[in-house]
C-alpha positions as MATLAB code, in Angstrom:
seq = 'MGPAELMQAAAMARRFYLEGKSKIQIADEFGVSRFKVARVLETALERDLVRIEIRVPAELDADRSDALRARYGLRHVVVVESPTEVADADDAAADPENLGEVAADLLGELVTDGDVLGLAWGRSTIHMAAALRQLPPCTVVQLTGVYDAGTADRGSVEAVRRAAEVAGGEAHPIYAPMLLPDSATAAALRSQTGIARAFEYFDKVTVAAVSIGSWEPGISTVHDMLSDEERDHYSSLGVAAEMSAHLFDAEGRRIGRDLGERCITVEAERLRRVPEVVAIAGGLRKAAAIDAVLRSGLVTSLVTDTAAADQLLETLPGPRPALDRADPDGR';
ca = [
     -48.143    0.083    3.767;
     -51.077   -0.357    6.105;
     -50.492   -0.851    9.828;
     -50.486   -4.666    9.584;
     -48.052   -4.670    6.668;
     -45.867   -2.127    8.425;
     -45.661   -4.192   11.601;
     -44.933   -7.365    9.660;
     -42.203   -5.651    7.630;
     -40.653   -4.254   10.809;
     -40.674   -7.684   12.425;
     -39.159   -9.373    9.392;
     -36.509   -6.676    9.088;
     -35.609   -7.102   12.747;
     -35.226  -10.860   12.299;
     -33.093  -10.450    9.165;
     -30.871   -7.446    9.941;
     -30.558   -7.562   13.738;
     -31.029  -11.223   14.638;
     -29.251  -12.669   11.601;
     -32.000  -15.089   10.621;
     -32.196  -16.359    7.044;
     -35.082  -15.595    4.713;
     -36.126  -19.249    4.862;
     -36.283  -19.154    8.679;
     -38.337  -15.950    8.573;
     -40.673  -17.463    5.961;
     -41.278  -20.502    8.166;
     -41.997  -18.308   11.192;
     -44.519  -16.087    9.401;
     -46.034  -18.796    7.194;
     -45.136  -17.138    3.879;
     -42.755  -17.942    1.025;
     -39.120  -16.802    1.113;
     -39.882  -14.791   -2.037;
     -42.518  -12.884   -0.058;
     -39.919  -12.218    2.657;
     -37.471  -10.920    0.036;
     -40.126   -8.550   -1.388;
     -41.035   -7.262    2.078;
     -37.380   -6.601    2.962;
     -36.844   -4.814   -0.335;
     -39.943   -2.669    0.262;
     -38.741   -1.886    3.792;
     -35.563   -0.435    2.313;
     -37.422    1.503   -0.385;
     -39.869    3.001    2.144;
     -37.030    3.998    4.499;
     -38.310    1.659    7.191;
     -34.790    0.229    7.312;
     -31.654    2.352    7.011;
     -28.329    0.699    6.420;
     -25.259    2.688    7.425;
     -21.688    1.666    6.750;
     -19.479    3.350    9.289;
     -15.703    3.491    9.254;
     -13.448    5.710   11.373;
     -13.786    9.351   10.348;
     -10.179    9.547    9.145;
     -10.693    6.742    6.593;
     -12.505    7.203    3.280;
     -14.288    4.008    2.232;
     -15.628    5.318   -1.091;
     -12.275    6.542   -2.369;
     -10.594    3.378   -1.102;
     -12.952    1.128   -3.053;
     -12.797    3.308   -6.170;
      -8.981    3.230   -6.213;
      -8.902   -0.504   -5.586;
     -11.153   -1.075   -8.594;
      -9.325    1.462  -10.776;
      -5.935   -0.200  -10.416;
      -6.954   -3.778   -9.672;
      -5.298   -3.640   -6.269;
      -5.877   -6.121   -3.480;
      -6.169   -3.601   -0.642;
      -6.445    0.205   -0.640;
      -6.825    2.393    2.429;
      -7.353    6.113    1.850;
      -6.715    8.376    4.823;
      -8.162   11.866    5.207;
      -5.504   14.444    4.339;
      -4.601   16.845    7.145;
      -6.770   19.962    6.820;
      -3.849   22.337    6.633;
      -2.262   20.560    3.647;
      -5.200   19.078    1.764;
      -5.309   21.892   -0.789;
      -1.656   22.895   -0.873;
       0.291   21.910   -3.990;
       3.588   22.455   -2.205;
       2.609   20.555    0.932;
       4.979   17.991    2.350;
       4.232   14.520    1.032;
       3.394   11.424    3.036;
       1.434   12.715    6.048;
       2.604   10.876    9.154;
      -0.841    9.382    9.769;
      -0.280    7.171    6.721;
       2.319    5.279    8.733;
      -0.134    4.665   11.559;
      -2.761    3.245    9.207;
      -0.144    1.192    7.354;
       0.977   -0.279   10.684;
      -2.588   -1.451   11.339;
      -2.816   -2.883    7.808;
       0.399   -4.859    8.257;
      -1.021   -6.200   11.496;
      -3.804   -7.727    9.387;
      -1.710   -8.928    6.445;
       1.265  -10.492    8.214;
       0.704  -14.025    9.508;
       2.685  -16.320   11.768;
       5.919  -17.389   10.086;
       5.909  -14.738    7.348;
       8.996  -12.834    6.263;
       8.347   -9.078    6.299;
      10.509   -6.866    4.089;
      10.945   -3.137    4.760;
      12.394   -0.745    2.185;
      13.918    2.616    3.114;
      11.508    5.549    3.214;
      10.131    8.120    5.626;
       6.686    6.534    5.421;
       7.983    3.050    6.239;
       9.984    4.464    9.145;
       6.830    6.170   10.488;
       4.960    2.900   10.006;
       7.516    0.885   11.969;
       7.410    3.405   14.815;
       3.612    3.031   14.957;
       3.593   -0.781   15.053;
       1.872   -2.148   18.138;
       1.413   -5.807   17.240;
       2.612   -8.311   14.653;
       2.436  -12.094   14.532;
       5.783  -13.862   15.015;
       7.768  -13.227   11.822;
      11.232  -12.512   10.447;
      11.965   -8.936    9.357;
      14.492   -8.124    6.634;
      15.681   -4.800    5.255;
      15.167   -4.519    1.481;
      17.392   -1.523    0.724;
      20.430    0.226    2.017;
      19.976    3.489    3.886;
      19.808    7.032    2.567;
      22.801    7.961    4.705;
      24.781    5.314    6.581;
      25.398    7.865    9.316;
      21.667    8.024   10.089;
      21.093    4.271   10.129;
      20.106    4.168   13.781;
      17.288    6.641   13.104;
      16.170    5.110    9.817;
      15.800    1.773    8.088;
      17.940   -0.226   10.483;
      15.960    1.009   13.456;
      12.694    0.337   11.592;
      13.722   -3.282   11.010;
      14.767   -3.675   14.631;
      11.513   -2.131   15.834;
       9.328   -4.396   13.680;
      11.275   -7.490   14.731;
      10.961   -6.494   18.387;
       7.181   -6.137   18.062;
       6.939   -9.467   16.223;
       9.355  -11.278   18.497;
      11.268  -12.487   15.440;
      14.692  -12.226   13.840;
      15.950   -8.958   12.358;
      18.177   -8.823    9.290;
      19.243   -5.189    8.775;
      21.583   -3.873    6.077;
      24.391   -1.642    7.304;
      25.227    0.016    4.002;
      24.276    3.075    1.955;
      21.614    2.660   -0.691;
      23.664    4.291   -3.453;
      27.364    3.627   -4.073;
      29.840    5.495   -6.308;
      30.114    2.621   -8.804;
      28.906   -0.913   -9.507;
      32.159   -2.527   -8.331;
      31.822   -1.018   -4.858;
      28.183   -2.074   -4.705;
      29.071   -5.632   -5.732;
      31.784   -5.813   -3.088;
      29.343   -4.700   -0.380;
      26.722   -7.219   -1.490;
      29.226  -10.004   -0.913;
      29.864   -9.009    2.699;
      28.515  -11.575    5.152;
      25.799   -9.516    6.866;
      24.479   -7.972    3.648;
      24.636  -11.281    1.772;
      22.626  -12.910    4.576;
      19.911  -10.274    4.237;
      19.859  -10.740    0.446;
      19.321  -14.481    0.952;
      15.988  -13.661    2.582;
      14.707  -11.604   -0.356;
      13.253  -14.670   -2.086;
      11.501  -15.641    1.154;
       9.708  -12.310    1.691;
       5.937  -12.764    1.788;
       4.885   -9.205    2.689;
       6.826   -6.055    1.802;
       6.320   -2.384    2.671;
       7.771    0.220    0.304;
       7.747    3.970   -0.220;
       7.287    5.908   -3.458;
       9.152    9.060   -4.448;
       8.525   11.740   -7.065;
      11.470   12.838   -9.176;
      12.115   16.128   -7.409;
      14.151   17.441   -4.478;
      12.983   16.336   -1.061;
      10.433   13.878   -2.462;
      12.853   11.317   -3.912;
      15.718    9.787   -1.985;
      17.591    8.785   -5.130;
      17.174   12.205   -6.733;
      18.835   13.879   -3.762;
      21.786   11.459   -3.742;
      22.787   12.004   -7.380;
      24.932   14.706   -8.933;
      23.349   17.427  -11.089;
      24.701   15.733  -14.201;
      23.249   12.369  -13.199;
      19.880   13.896  -12.349;
      19.756   15.574  -15.751;
      20.599   12.282  -17.444;
      17.806   10.325  -15.797;
      15.377   13.204  -16.242;
      16.088   13.054  -19.975;
      14.956    9.420  -19.946;
      11.540   10.501  -18.679;
      11.730    9.378  -15.070;
       8.446   10.041  -13.233;
       8.894    8.036  -10.037;
      11.283    5.986   -7.968;
      10.727    3.136   -5.563;
      13.512    1.337   -3.710;
      16.081    2.924   -6.073;
      14.227    1.707   -9.195;
      13.141    4.380  -11.672;
       9.891    4.406  -13.665;
       8.430    6.451  -16.487;
       4.821    7.643  -16.458;
       3.597    4.344  -17.926;
       5.245    2.264  -15.219;
       8.126    1.049  -17.369;
      11.496    0.770  -15.648;
      14.160    3.089  -16.976;
      17.741    3.860  -15.981;
      18.363    0.242  -15.054;
      22.092    0.907  -14.818;
      21.425    2.807  -11.580;
      20.431   -0.445   -9.890;
      23.940   -1.803  -10.398;
      25.204    0.883   -8.020;
      22.510    0.344   -5.411;
      22.013   -1.925   -2.438;
      18.374   -2.837   -2.986;
      16.005   -5.694   -3.709;
      15.863   -6.419   -7.428;
      12.614   -5.447   -9.152;
      11.893   -8.980  -10.323;
      12.378  -10.354   -6.817;
       9.977   -7.717   -5.543;
       7.500   -8.702   -8.274;
       7.445  -12.242   -6.857;
       6.569  -11.091   -3.330;
       2.905  -12.071   -2.764;
       1.932   -8.810   -1.008;
       3.683   -5.473   -1.635;
       2.182   -2.523    0.224;
       3.120    0.957   -0.993;
       2.765    3.852    1.444;
       2.678    7.254   -0.234;
       0.468   10.338   -0.281;
       0.213   14.035   -0.998;
      -0.555   15.953   -4.184;
       3.110   16.091   -5.160;
       3.317   12.307   -5.247;
       0.093   11.510   -7.117;
       1.724   11.140  -10.550;
       4.538    9.049   -9.074;
       2.066    6.752   -7.311;
       0.204    6.297  -10.607;
       3.443    5.365  -12.393;
       4.459    2.780   -9.785;
       0.978    1.237   -9.668;
       1.181    0.773  -13.440;
       4.457   -1.141  -13.005;
       2.733   -4.206  -11.559;
       5.138   -4.318   -8.620;
       2.601   -3.224   -5.996;
      -0.491   -5.094   -4.792;
      -1.824   -2.723   -2.098;
      -1.733    0.981   -1.292;
      -2.061    3.283    1.699;
      -2.532    6.881    0.575;
      -4.455   10.061    1.414;
      -7.462   11.834   -0.059;
      -5.337   14.507   -1.770;
      -3.454   11.916   -3.817;
      -6.535    9.714   -4.255;
      -8.538   12.474   -5.930;
      -5.744   13.029   -8.451;
      -5.376    9.298   -9.102;
      -9.096    8.861   -9.720;
      -8.923   11.468  -12.480;
      -6.326    9.470  -14.434;
      -7.148    6.879  -17.060;
      -6.820    3.273  -15.879;
      -3.612    1.521  -16.856;
      -3.631   -1.259  -19.450;
      -2.900   -3.918  -16.821;
      -4.230   -4.173  -13.274;
      -1.645   -4.287  -10.508;
      -2.476   -7.878   -9.594;
      -1.239   -9.087  -12.998;
       2.270   -8.420  -11.634;
       3.413   -8.104  -15.265;
       6.263   -5.837  -16.353;
       4.812   -3.185  -18.726;
       7.876   -3.257  -21.002;
       7.948   -7.053  -21.095;
      11.413   -7.474  -19.611;
];
């Protein structure tokens, strides 16, 4: 470009990128065609006269987020930088606490006035609830029983209360364990007034937050609640992940459905009808489990970390995108 061309390109670029003028407005101002303006703007980019930078907070990874969203057909994906000390450790604790903080911000965007927000038990959802700073007025309902009824005040119940307090809405907690000794006991608890009232809200949930667990000690709530014999039984079925007491194989198919009869939890098909289901899970040890649950069609959005994201991006895409909401085994 000569000096005149350079100055004209700079002026046009300023009008377009900084002042927000259309190409037609710029063409009228400079007495040229809009096609000429388009060519000049394109040349300005090619010659490095204009540099476009997309900046997000340092702890968020836009490229991985977009790649994962496209890979699984998700609605929203936010990938958080893994903590330096655990990014390369295979045995690192899963679900870095900063996932909860980012998930809290995401819920602040997704939840609208009058929604019903459902929270399932999980360390990541508890961290998220603690990090909530603002929510539109909404009702909050607990979607699962607790890992240990004796810790309810420090877990799911408190998370539901916290979210409802922030939103200024009603809270519908569930004062019951997630897993019961048998289906008869579970059925009896479901019929109790407070629990039945919470279950009535399940069909009204518009946004849900859930956790994902790998089938191993300390990374799966259900795994740790079962006997050795029961764990061996479900392992023999090929369980790769659990979410809200539902078990999945590596292809996202639900297995061990009999376990659900003993659990206080939202049914999978009810969860499938929730318009927005946000899963919060990260860490290398959970990557395969996250992949399995995303293939199930139950989840629409994901908050994870770079360690898990890199593993997920190396897997082959599933046969159905998450937004199909279809059950892989057709049931």
